[in-house]
């Protein structure tokens, strides 16, 4: 049983408290605005229902249960946008684990977070003449010529967060793009802020505008926040992911100087922003369990869970099931190699907090390994 299932009773008790007027996920630390008149009663009621559902910890496998048996002897290359992105790195580990199960050779190449690095990694990948290439965490347009060359060479291409939507893509030509629905992740992240603040929040939103997928996600968060009149977007802050470690400290100091106590909540397109924001918030004398209350709209890596569980400058994460998606990528490749269609599976949206994580450092649907191994005939 997944560790998160151990927290069912605790989560259920907290949800009963929420129905009586407590903010979801707030624990012992209430929002400064929690007792104020709701800023958007109708939106708030809907947001609280959505958050309650997303915080449920019982998530049985709803993915594929049938498919082609494992095709043996294949080689795949995983091109990472940057391995400093914990989400990209987590999926890479899942791919390596699953590839070993089916007897494939899997290699990971690091694009170093730059267009030149990504193109160089793609060129190297093609030179290895693999059966499949994973485009992980970057816009395929960065390496458009290489993508076309690989496709023309008959190399199957699968993305992870490579395009805006899950499933197959015609342009660029991808057998599938493995990701949660960005609309669902963005909406639930904003709904968590609305629900927890009782419709009264001053929000800073962090994004990476250089990645279309990330920019689209943050635009959707912004749009959902705007449905509540009492929720104010204070700043829409663009920090490219590879620069987060260098720039976050100064940006957070500037935001604290500009907004002070008006800054009560944050959302970011990736949890790692809060890893780098934490030292600045701590230096400013902020309480790790207090405002600003931060939610990461991806990817739910172990360090994010550590911050959430320890109440250290991150209150929640909307985790991608990273290992599960790595296994899913291998399954999609197997379908491509067998001449079968893609699975069509998209992982459900989930919110992890200290109240429902059970101390776990990841979140995946229960039983995915067993389900895939059964499909592959292992």
PDB file of C-alpha atoms in Angstrom, residues 3 49 55 57 63 77 137 151-152 156 173 177 216 218 228 247 249 272 276 288 303 339 341 348 351 353 358 362 378:
ATOM      1  CA  UNK A   3       2.410   5.523   2.173  1.00  0.00           C
ATOM      2  CA  UNK A  49     -15.574  21.131  -3.389  1.00  0.00           C
ATOM      3  CA  UNK A  55      -7.006  16.016  -1.653  1.00  0.00           C
ATOM      4  CA  UNK A  57      -5.614  10.054  -0.864  1.00  0.00           C
ATOM      5  CA  UNK A  63      -4.862   3.653 -16.275  1.00  0.00           C
ATOM      6  CA  UNK A  77      17.227   7.882 -25.335  1.00  0.00           C
ATOM      7  CA  UNK A 137      10.502  19.270 -20.434  1.00  0.00           C
ATOM      8  CA  UNK A 151      11.033  11.406 -37.388  1.00  0.00           C
ATOM      9  CA  UNK A 152      12.289  10.922 -40.960  1.00  0.00           C
ATOM     10  CA  UNK A 156       9.532   7.031 -32.427  1.00  0.00           C
ATOM     11  CA  UNK A 173       4.991  14.501 -34.830  1.00  0.00           C
ATOM     12  CA  UNK A 177       2.879  13.484 -25.011  1.00  0.00           C
ATOM     13  CA  UNK A 216       0.261  28.354 -20.695  1.00  0.00           C
ATOM     14  CA  UNK A 218       0.588  30.116 -15.432  1.00  0.00           C
ATOM     15  CA  UNK A 228     -12.697  35.425  -7.462  1.00  0.00           C
ATOM     16  CA  UNK A 247      17.603  34.967  -9.413  1.00  0.00           C
ATOM     17  CA  UNK A 249      16.741  35.312  -3.824  1.00  0.00           C
ATOM     18  CA  UNK A 272      11.668  24.322  -7.358  1.00  0.00           C
ATOM     19  CA  UNK A 276      15.118  28.845  -3.910  1.00  0.00           C
ATOM     20  CA  UNK A 288       7.823  28.519   7.267  1.00  0.00           C
ATOM     21  CA  UNK A 303      12.300  17.983  -2.048  1.00  0.00           C
ATOM     22  CA  UNK A 339       2.074  -0.914 -34.080  1.00  0.00           C
ATOM     23  CA  UNK A 341      -2.378   3.066 -30.830  1.00  0.00           C
ATOM     24  CA  UNK A 348      -5.695  12.394 -12.337  1.00  0.00           C
ATOM     25  CA  UNK A 351      -3.144  18.008  -4.127  1.00  0.00           C
ATOM     26  CA  UNK A 353      -0.369  18.669   1.849  1.00  0.00           C
ATOM     27  CA  UNK A 358       1.369  10.488   5.193  1.00  0.00           C
ATOM     28  CA  UNK A 362       6.079  11.260  -3.888  1.00  0.00           C
ATOM     29  CA  UNK A 378       6.564  -9.718 -17.072  1.00  0.00           C
TER      30      UNK A 378
END
